[in-house]
Coordinates of C-alpha atoms in Angstrom, one line a residue:
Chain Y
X1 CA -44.4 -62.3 -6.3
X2 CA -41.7 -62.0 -3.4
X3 CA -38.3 -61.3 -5.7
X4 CA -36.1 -60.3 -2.9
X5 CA -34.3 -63.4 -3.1
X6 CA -34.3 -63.9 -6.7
X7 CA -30.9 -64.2 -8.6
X8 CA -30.1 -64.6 -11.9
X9 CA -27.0 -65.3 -13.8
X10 CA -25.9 -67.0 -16.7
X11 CA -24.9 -70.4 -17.8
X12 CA -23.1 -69.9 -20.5
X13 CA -23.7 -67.5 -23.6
X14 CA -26.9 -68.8 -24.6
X15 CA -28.6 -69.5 -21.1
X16 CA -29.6 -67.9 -17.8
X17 CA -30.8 -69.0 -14.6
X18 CA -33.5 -67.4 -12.1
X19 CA -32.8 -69.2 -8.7
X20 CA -35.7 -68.5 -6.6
X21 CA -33.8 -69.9 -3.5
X22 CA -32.1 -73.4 -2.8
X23 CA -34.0 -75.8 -1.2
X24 CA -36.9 -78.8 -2.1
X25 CA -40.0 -76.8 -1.1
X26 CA -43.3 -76.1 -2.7
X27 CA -43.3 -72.5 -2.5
X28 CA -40.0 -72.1 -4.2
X29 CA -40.8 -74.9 -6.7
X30 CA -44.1 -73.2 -7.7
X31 CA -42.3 -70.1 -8.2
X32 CA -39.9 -71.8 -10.6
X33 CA -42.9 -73.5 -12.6
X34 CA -44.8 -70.5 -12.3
X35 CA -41.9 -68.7 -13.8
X36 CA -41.1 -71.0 -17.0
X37 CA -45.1 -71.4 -17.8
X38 CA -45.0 -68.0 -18.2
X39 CA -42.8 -68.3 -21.9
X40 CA -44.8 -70.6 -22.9
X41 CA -47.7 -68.3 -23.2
X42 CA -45.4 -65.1 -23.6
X43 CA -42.3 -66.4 -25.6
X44 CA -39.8 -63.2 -26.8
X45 CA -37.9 -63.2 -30.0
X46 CA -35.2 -66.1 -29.6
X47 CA -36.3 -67.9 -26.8
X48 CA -36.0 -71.2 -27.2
X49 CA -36.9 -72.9 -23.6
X50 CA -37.9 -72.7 -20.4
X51 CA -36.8 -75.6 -17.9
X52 CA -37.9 -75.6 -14.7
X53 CA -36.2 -77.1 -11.7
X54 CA -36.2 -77.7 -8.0
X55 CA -36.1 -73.9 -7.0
X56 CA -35.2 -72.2 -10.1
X57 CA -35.7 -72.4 -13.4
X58 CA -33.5 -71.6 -17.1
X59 CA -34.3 -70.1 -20.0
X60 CA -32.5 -71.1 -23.3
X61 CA -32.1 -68.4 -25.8
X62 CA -30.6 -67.7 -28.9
X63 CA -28.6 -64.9 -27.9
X64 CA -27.7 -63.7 -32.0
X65 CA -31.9 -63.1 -32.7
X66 CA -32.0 -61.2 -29.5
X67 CA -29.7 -58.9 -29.7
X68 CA -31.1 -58.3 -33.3
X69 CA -34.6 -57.7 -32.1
X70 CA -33.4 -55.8 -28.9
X71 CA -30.5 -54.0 -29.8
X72 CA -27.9 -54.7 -27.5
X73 CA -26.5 -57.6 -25.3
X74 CA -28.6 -60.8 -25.3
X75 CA -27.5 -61.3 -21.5
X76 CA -29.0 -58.2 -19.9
X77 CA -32.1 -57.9 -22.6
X78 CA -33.1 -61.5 -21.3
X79 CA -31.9 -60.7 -17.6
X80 CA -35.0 -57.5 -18.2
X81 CA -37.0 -59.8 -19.5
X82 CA -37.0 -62.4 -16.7
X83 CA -37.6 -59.4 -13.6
X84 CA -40.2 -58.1 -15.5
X85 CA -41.5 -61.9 -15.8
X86 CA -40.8 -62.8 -12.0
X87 CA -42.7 -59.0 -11.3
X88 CA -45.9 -60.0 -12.9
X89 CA -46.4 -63.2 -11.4
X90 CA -48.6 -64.0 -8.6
X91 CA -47.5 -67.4 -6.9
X92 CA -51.3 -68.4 -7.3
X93 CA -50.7 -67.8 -11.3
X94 CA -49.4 -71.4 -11.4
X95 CA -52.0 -73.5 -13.2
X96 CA -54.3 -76.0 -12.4
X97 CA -52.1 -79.1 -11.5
X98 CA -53.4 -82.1 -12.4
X99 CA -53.8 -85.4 -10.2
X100 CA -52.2 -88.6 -11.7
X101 CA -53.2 -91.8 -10.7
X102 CA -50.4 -94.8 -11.4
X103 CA -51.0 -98.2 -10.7
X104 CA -48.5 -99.9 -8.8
X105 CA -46.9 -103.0 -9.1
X106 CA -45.1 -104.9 -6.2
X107 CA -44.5 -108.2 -6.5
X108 CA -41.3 -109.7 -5.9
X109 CA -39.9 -109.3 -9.6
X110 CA -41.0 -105.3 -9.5
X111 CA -40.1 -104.5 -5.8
X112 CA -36.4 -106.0 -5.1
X113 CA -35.5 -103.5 -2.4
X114 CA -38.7 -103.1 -0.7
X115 CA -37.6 -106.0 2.2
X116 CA -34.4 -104.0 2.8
X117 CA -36.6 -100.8 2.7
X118 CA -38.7 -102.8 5.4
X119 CA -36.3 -104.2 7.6
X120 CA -33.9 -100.9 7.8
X121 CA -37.4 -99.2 9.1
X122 CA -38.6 -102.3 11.1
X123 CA -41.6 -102.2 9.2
X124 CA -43.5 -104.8 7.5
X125 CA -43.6 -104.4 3.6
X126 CA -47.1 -103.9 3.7
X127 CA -47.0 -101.2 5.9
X128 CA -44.1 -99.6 3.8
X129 CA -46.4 -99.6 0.7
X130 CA -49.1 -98.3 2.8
X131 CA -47.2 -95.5 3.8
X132 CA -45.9 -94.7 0.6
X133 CA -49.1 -95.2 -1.3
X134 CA -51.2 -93.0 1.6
X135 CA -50.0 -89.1 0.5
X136 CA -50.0 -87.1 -2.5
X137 CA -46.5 -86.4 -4.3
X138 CA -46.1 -83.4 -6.1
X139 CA -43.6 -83.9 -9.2
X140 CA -41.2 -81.0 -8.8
X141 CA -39.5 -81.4 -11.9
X142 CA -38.3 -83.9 -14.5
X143 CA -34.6 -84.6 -15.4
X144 CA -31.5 -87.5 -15.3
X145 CA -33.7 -89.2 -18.2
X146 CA -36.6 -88.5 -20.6
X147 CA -39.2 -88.6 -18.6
X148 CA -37.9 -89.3 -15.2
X149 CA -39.6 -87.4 -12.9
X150 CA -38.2 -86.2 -9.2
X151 CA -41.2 -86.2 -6.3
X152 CA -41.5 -85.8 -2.9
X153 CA -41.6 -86.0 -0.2
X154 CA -41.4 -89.1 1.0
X155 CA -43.0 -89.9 4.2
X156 CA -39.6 -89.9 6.9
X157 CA -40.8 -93.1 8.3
X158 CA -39.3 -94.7 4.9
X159 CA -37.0 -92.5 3.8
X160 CA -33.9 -95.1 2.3
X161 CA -30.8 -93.3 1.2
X162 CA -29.3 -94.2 -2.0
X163 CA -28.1 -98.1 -2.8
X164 CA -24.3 -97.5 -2.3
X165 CA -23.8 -99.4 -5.2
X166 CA -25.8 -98.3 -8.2
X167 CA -27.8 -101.0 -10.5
X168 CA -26.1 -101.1 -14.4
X169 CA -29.8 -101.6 -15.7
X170 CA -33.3 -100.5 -13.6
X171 CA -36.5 -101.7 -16.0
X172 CA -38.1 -98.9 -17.0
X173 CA -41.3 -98.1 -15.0
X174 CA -39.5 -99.1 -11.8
X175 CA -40.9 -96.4 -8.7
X176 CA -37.5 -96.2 -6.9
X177 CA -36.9 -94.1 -3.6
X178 CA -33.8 -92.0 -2.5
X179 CA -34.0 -89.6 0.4
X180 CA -37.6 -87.5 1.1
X181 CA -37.7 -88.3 -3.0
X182 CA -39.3 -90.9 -5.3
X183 CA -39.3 -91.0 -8.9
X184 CA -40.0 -93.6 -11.4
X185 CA -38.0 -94.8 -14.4
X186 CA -39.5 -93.6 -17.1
X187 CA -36.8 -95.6 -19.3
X188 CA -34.7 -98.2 -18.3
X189 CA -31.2 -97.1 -17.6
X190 CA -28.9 -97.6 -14.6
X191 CA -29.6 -96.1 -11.3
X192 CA -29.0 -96.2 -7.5
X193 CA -32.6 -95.8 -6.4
X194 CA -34.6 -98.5 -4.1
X195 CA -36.8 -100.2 -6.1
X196 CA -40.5 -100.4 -4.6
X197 CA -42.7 -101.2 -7.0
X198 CA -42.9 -100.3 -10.4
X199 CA -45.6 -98.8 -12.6
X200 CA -48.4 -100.7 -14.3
X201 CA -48.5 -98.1 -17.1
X202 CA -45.9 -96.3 -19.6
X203 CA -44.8 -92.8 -18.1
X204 CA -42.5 -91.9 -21.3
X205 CA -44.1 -92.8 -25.0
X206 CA -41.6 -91.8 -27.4
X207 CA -44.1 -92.1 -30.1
X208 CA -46.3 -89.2 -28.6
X209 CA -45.9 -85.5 -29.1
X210 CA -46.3 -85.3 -25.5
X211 CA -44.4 -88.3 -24.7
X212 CA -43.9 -88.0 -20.6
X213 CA -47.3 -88.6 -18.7
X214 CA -46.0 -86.3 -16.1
X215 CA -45.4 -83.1 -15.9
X216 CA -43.6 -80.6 -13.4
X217 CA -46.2 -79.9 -10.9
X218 CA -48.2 -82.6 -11.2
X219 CA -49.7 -84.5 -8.3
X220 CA -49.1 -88.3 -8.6
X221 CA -50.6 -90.6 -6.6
X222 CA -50.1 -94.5 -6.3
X223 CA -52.4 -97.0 -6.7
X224 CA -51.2 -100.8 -5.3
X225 CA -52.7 -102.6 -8.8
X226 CA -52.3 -106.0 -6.8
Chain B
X1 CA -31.0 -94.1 -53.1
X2 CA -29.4 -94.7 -50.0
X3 CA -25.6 -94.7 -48.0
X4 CA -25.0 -98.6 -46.9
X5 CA -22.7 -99.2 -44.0
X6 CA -20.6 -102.2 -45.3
X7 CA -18.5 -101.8 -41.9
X8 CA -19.5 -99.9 -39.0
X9 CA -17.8 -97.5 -37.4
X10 CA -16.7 -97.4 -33.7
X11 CA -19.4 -94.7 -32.8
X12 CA -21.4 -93.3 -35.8
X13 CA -24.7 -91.9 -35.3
X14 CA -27.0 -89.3 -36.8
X15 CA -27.2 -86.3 -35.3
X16 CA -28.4 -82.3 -36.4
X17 CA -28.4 -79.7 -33.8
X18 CA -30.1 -80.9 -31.4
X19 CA -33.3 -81.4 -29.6
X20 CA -34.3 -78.3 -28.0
X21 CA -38.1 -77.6 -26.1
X22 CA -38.4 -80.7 -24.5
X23 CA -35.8 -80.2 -21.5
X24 CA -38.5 -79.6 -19.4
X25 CA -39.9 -83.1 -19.8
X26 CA -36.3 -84.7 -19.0
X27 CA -35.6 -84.7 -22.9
X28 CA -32.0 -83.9 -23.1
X29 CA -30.6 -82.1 -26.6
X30 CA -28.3 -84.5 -27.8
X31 CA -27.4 -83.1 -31.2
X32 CA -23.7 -83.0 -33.0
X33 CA -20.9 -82.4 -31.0
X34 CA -19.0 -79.9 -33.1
X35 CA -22.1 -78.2 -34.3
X36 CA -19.6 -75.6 -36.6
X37 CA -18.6 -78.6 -38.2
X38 CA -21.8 -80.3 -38.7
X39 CA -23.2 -76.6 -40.3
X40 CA -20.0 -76.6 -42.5
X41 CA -20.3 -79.7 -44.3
X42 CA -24.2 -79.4 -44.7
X43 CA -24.1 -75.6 -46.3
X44 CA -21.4 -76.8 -48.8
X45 CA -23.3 -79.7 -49.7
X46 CA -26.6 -77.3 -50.3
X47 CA -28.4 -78.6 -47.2
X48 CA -29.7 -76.5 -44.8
X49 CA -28.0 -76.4 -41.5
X50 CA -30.2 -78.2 -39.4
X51 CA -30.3 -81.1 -41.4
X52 CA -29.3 -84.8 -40.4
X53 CA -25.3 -85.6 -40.5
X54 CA -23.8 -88.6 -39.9
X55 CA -20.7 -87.8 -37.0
X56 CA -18.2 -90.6 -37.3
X57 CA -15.2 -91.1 -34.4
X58 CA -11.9 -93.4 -35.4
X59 CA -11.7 -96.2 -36.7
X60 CA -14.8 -94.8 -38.9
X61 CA -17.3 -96.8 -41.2
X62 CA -17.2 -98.1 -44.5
X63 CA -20.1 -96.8 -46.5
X64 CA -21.3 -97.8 -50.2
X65 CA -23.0 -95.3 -51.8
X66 CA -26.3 -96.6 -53.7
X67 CA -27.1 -92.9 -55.3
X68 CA -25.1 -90.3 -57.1
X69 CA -24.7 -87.4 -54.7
X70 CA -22.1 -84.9 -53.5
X71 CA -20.4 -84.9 -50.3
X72 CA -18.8 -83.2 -47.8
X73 CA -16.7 -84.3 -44.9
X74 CA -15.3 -81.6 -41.9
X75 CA -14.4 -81.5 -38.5
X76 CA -11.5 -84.3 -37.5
X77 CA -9.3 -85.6 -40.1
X78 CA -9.7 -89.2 -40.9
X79 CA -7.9 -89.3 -43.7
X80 CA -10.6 -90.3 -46.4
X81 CA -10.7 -92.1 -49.3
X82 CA -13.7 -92.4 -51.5
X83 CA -12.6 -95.5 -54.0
X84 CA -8.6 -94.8 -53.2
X85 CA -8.5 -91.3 -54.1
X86 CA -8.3 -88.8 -51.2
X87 CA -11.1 -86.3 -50.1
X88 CA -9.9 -83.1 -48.5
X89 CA -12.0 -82.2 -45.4
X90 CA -14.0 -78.9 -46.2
X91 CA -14.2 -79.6 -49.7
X92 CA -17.2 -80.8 -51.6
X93 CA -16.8 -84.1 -53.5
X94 CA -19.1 -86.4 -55.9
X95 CA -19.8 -90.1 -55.3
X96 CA -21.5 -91.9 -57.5
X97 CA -23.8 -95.5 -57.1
X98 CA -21.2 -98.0 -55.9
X99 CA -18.6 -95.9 -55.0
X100 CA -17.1 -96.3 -51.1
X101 CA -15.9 -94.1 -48.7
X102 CA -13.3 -95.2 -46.0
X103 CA -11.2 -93.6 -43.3
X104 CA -7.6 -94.5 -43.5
X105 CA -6.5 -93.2 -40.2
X106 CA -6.8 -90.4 -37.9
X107 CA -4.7 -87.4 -38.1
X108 CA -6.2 -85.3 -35.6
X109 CA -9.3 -84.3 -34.1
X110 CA -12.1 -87.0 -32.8
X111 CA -15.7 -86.4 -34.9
X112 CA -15.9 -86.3 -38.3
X113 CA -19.0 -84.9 -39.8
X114 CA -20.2 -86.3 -43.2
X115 CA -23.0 -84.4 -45.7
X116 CA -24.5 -85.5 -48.4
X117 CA -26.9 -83.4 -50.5
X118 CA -30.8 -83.7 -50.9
X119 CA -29.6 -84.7 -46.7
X120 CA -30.5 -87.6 -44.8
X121 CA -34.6 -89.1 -44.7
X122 CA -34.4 -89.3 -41.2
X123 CA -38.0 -89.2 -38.7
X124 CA -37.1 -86.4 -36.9
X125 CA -38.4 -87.5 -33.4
X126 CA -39.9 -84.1 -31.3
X127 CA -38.7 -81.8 -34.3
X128 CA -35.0 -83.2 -34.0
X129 CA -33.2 -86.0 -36.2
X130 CA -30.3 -86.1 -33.7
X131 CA -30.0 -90.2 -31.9
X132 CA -30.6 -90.4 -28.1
X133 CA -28.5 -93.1 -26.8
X134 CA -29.3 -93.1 -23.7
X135 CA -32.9 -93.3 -24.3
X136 CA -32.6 -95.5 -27.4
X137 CA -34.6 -93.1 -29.0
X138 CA -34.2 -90.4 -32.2
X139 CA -32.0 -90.6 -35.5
X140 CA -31.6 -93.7 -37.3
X141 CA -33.9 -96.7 -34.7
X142 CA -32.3 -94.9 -31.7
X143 CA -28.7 -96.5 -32.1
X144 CA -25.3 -96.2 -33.7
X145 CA -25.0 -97.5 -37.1
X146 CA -24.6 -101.2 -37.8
X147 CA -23.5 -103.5 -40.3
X148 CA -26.2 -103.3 -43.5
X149 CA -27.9 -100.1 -42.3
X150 CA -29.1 -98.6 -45.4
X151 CA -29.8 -94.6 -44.6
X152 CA -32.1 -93.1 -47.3
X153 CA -31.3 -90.0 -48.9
X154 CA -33.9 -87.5 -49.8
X155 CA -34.5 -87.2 -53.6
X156 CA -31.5 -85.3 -55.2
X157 CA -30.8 -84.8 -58.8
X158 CA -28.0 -86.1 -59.1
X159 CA -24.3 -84.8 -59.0
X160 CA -25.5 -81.0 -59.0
X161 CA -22.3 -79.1 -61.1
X162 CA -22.8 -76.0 -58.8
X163 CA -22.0 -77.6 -55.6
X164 CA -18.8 -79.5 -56.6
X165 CA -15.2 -77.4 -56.2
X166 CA -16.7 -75.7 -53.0
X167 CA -14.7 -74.8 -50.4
X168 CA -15.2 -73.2 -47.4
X169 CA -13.7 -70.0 -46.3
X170 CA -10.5 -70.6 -43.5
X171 CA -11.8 -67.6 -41.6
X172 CA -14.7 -70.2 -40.6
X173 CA -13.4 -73.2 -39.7
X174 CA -12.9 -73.3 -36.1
X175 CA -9.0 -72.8 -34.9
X176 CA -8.7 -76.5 -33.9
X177 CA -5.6 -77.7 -32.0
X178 CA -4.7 -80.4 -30.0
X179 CA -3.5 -78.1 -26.8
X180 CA -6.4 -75.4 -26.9
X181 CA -7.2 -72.7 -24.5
X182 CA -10.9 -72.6 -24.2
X183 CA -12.9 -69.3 -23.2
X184 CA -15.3 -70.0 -20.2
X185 CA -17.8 -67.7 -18.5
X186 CA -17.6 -68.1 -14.6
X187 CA -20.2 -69.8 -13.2
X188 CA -22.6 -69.3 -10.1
X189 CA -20.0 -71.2 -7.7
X190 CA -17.1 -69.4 -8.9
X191 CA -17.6 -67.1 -6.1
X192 CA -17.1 -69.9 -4.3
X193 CA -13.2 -70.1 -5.2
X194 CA -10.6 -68.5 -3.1
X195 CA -7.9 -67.3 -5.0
X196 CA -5.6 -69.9 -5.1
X197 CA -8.7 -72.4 -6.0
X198 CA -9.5 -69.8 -9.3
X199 CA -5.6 -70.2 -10.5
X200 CA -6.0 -74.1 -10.2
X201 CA -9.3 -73.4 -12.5
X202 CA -7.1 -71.0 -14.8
X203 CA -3.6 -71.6 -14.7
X204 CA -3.4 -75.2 -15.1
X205 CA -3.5 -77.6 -17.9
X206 CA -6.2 -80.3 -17.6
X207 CA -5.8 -83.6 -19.4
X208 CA -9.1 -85.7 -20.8
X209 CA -9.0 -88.5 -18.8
X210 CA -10.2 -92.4 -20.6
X211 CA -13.5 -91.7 -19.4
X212 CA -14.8 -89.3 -21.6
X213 CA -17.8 -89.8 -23.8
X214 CA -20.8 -88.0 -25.9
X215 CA -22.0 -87.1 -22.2
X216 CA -19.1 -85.7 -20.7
X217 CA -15.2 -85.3 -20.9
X218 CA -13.4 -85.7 -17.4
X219 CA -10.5 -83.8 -16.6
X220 CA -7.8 -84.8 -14.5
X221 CA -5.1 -82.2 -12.9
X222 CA -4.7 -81.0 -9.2
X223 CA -7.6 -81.0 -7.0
X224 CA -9.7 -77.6 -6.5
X225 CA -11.5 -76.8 -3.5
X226 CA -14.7 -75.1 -3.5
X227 CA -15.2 -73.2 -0.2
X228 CA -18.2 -73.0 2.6
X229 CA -20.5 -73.9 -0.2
X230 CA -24.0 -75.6 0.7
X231 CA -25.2 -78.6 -0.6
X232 CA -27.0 -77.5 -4.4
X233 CA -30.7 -78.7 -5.2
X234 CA -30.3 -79.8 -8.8
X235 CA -31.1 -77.0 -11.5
X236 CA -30.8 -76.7 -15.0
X237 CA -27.0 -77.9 -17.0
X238 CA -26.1 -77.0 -20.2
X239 CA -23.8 -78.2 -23.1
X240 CA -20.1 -76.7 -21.8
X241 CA -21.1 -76.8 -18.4
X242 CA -18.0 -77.4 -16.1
X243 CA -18.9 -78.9 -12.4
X244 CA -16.8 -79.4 -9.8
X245 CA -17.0 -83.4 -8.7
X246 CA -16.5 -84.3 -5.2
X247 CA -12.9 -85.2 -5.4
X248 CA -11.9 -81.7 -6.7
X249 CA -11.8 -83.1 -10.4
X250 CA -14.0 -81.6 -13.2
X251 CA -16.3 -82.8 -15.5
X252 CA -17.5 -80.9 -18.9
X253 CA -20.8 -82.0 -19.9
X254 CA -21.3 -82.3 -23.7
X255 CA -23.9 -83.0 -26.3
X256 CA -25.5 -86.0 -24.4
X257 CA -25.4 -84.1 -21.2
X258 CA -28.3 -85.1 -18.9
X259 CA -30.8 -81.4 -18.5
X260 CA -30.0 -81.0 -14.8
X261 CA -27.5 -81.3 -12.5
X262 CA -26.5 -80.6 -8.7
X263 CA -22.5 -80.2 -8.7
X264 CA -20.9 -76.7 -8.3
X265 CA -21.0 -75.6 -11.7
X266 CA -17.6 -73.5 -11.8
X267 CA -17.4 -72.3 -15.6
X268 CA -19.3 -72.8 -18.6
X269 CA -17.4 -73.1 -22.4
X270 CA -18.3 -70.3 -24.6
X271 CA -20.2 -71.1 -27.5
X272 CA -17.5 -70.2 -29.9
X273 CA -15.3 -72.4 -28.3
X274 CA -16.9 -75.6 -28.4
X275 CA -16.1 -77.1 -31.2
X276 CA -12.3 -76.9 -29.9
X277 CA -13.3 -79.2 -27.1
X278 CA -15.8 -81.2 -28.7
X279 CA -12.7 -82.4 -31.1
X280 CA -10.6 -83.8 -28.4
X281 CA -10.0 -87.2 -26.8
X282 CA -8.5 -89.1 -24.2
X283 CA -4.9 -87.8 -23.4
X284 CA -5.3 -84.4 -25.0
X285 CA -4.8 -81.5 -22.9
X286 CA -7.0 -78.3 -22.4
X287 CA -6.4 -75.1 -20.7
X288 CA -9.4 -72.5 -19.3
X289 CA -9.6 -69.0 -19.9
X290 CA -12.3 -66.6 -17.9
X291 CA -14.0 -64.1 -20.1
X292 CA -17.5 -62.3 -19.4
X293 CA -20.6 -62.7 -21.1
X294 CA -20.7 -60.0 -22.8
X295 CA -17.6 -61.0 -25.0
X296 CA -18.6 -64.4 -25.4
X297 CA -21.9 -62.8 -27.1
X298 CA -19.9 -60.8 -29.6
X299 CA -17.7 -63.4 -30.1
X300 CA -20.6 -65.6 -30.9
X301 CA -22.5 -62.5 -32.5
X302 CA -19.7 -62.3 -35.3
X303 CA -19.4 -65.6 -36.1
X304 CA -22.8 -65.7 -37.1
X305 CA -22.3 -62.6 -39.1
X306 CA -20.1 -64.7 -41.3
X307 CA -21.8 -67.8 -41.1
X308 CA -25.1 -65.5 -42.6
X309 CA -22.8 -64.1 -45.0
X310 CA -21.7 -68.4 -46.0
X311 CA -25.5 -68.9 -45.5
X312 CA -26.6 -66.7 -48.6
X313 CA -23.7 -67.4 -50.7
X314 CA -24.7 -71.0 -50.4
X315 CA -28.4 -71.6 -50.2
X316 CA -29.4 -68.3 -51.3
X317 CA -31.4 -67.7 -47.4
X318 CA -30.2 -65.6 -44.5
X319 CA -32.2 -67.5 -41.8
X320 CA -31.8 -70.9 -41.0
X321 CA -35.2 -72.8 -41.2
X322 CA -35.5 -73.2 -37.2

């Protein structure tokens, strides 16, 4: 793997991040989910998690059980730890992503915004939810809630910024779209996103062991259930 | 053999250490917010560390015991009373079927953690018993305690002889005070600071604004400025993080902190040092003090030396279970 850019530094005494760069783009995000896969099949003595993000990803550590098992500071051992990680990895060592398939729901009840989304890009809603349903979104990573996952990218023929004033309660399952992003709300909660549609299926099933149907790098695509 | 809430508290939930391993699926940790505190009260009671504690804010519950156990209550100081006789925080105590525990009134400090022995029979949901609020999700149904909520207790024997007239050592109980001076690492944006920007961070005292929850506590004092800095793609956040917000005031994210975040992170709250913050509230003050990494790590690594040391003298194990 390309490490010229790399950095890594902590955040805080029991966590450090590997930035791979700072931007939404597949390369970097592949690196980053490259880079935490690789613990989960290689874990050291007191790691506890990998997370991985847009262009970087963090490892959380328990920095008293590595400095027992490599005698000295938890900080640099992990730091070691993480080049020689980033060294071994090939950016086509990312696994098999899977394809998703969500069936969406747009009627009136589940798709509030998508006339404003229409009308700010002179389009008819149909052809917004052609658009949006037409490509492949990769999920880079998952955050803000259990389960909420951020994709992209968003077709610029529809991109909507944010609402300016956030909702105090989205239903959860509502696909909402901010930017080049989309992501769905895996629990209800508040949020500022533009609803389009929403999901026809749970994404996040407390019950489970694995309770968010996505994970990051994922492809998603949507399927109009109507 | 249960604890019955006869009158709820204002914000009293279950909580352990938190929920770690599932950050990467959006789960944050939640978890207790003075984790020292929570560890206390559980090792004096016999429990092991990572078990289910109920963490109580003022005006607290009122809880009937329905079983014979013994107790243990730390971290703020609500004054409490178990049938009209006063409990000492950091001391075990016995309460017996129909006894009941209140909080007169606080004297300082904003969580109160309480123990009992044989622990809470809480579901741990994705290996943790700690409650997501956000997400509805975890400890008892998901929620704060309500009226009639009847928490089980794991089969004890009774008032165990040994564990009563424990104490824990002064030398572990964190240096709580209303006015602290926290340690911080710098974070990545730091750089960003010019030098008049890094004595704003360091030289001033911040006050915890209203607004301050479980999530985060929200500073107000004079502006900073964070120079020629691009906008951040969202990465990673952790418990202590300190971002910058776009008006120049800060926020430190806490126990219900969401797993990522995109705002200049400027410092992060050493380990050791969180309990200190995790016990203030609105109107308190706090001051920052920049150490490296390397300290906070011994800091953190000695601590643990004499939590082992507590650890054995108390259960007998030098390893927590997880």
């Amino acid at each position: 793997m390309i490490n010229d850019e790399v950095r890594i530094y902590p955040i805080g005494d029991t966590a450090l991040t590997v930035e791979f760069g700072n931007a939404i783009s597949l390369d970097l995000n592949q690196k980053a989910i490259a880079f935490a896969d690789y613990f989960l099949d290689h874990p050291f003595p007191g790691f506890i998690e990998a997370i991985p993000a847009y262009a970087s990803a963090t490892i959380i550590y328990d920095p008293v059980v590595v400095r027992r098992a490599m005698q000295g500071n938890a900080f640099s051992s992990v730091t070691s730890i993480a080049k020689d990680a980033v060294e071994s990895l090939a950016i086509d060592s990312e696994r098999p992503t899977r394809l998703i398939e969500i069936p969406m729901l747009s009627n009136d009840e589940c798709a509030p915004d998508l006339p404003y989304v229409a009308e700010l890009h002179d389009l008819s809603e149909k052809d917004v939810l052609r658009i949006f349903t037409e490509r492949e979104y990769r999920v880079y990573m998952l955050g803000f809630l259990p389960g909420f996952s951020y994709m992209g990218d968003i077709d610029d023929r529809i991109a909507t910024p944010r609402r300016e004033t956030p909702r105090t309660e989205v239903p959860s399952g509502s696909i909402g779209i901010a930017g080049r992003q989309t992501g769905i709300y895996s629990i209800s909660s508040p949020g500022g996103w533009n609803l389009i549609g929403r999901a026809a299926c749970e994404t996040f099933t407390p019950k489970a062991d694995a309770p968010s149907l996505l994970r990051p790098g994922d492809r998603v695509r949507f399927v109009l259930a109507e | 053999m249960s604890l019955l809430i006869k009158k709820p508290g204002i914000l009293t939930t279950v909580q352990d250490l938190g929920r770690y391993g599932y950050q990467r699926f959006g789960v944050n940790p939640s978890g207790a917010m003075d984790r020292t505190a929570a560890r206390l009260v559980n090792l004096l009671v016999g429990n092991d560390e990572t078990g289910a504690v109920l963490e109580m804010h003022f005006p607290a519950d009122v809880v009937e015991f329905e079983a014979d156990v013994v107790c243990a209550i730390g971290g703020a100081d609500l004054t409490a009373e178990i049938d009209g006789r006063p409990i000492e925080n950091w001391h075990t105590f016995a309460a017996h079927s129909g006894s009941t525990l209140r909080f007169k009134g606080r004297v300082w400090g904003s969580r109160a953690y309480l123990a009992v022995s044989g622990g809470l029979d809480i579901r741990p949901w994705l290996a943790s018993t700690s409650t997501n609020l956000a997400a509805g999700i975890g400890g008892f149904e998901g929620r704060r305690l309500q009226a009639g909520d009847r928490l089980a207790i794991n089969c004890t024997t009774g008032i165990d002889s040994k564990l009563l007239h424990r104490a824990v050592s002064p030398s572990l109980i964190p240096y709580y005070r209303p006015f602290p001076t926290v340690r911080v690492i710098a974070g990545n944006e730091y750089a960003c600071l010019n030098a008049e920007n890094r004595e704003l961070l360091e030289k001033q005292d911040f006050v915890i604004s209203n607004n301050s929850n479980r999530m985060g506590f929200r500073l107000s004092g004079a502006p900073i400025k964070c120079e020629s800095l691009a906008e951040l793609v969202s990465s990673a956040v952790t418990f202590g993080t300190i971002q910058l917000l776009p008006d120049g005031q800060l926020i430190v994210l806490m126990a219900d902190h969401q797993t990522t975040g995109g705002y200049p992170r400027l410092a992060h709250v050493i380990s050791r040092d969180l309990p200190l913050l995790a016990q203030l509230g609105a109107s308190d003050k706090v001051a920052f003090h920049v150490v490296d990494v390397k300290h906070a790590e011994e800091l953190t690594a000695e601590f643990e030396q004499e939590m082992r040391f507590l650890r054995i003298a108390a259960l007998g194990v030098e390893t927590r279970s997880k």
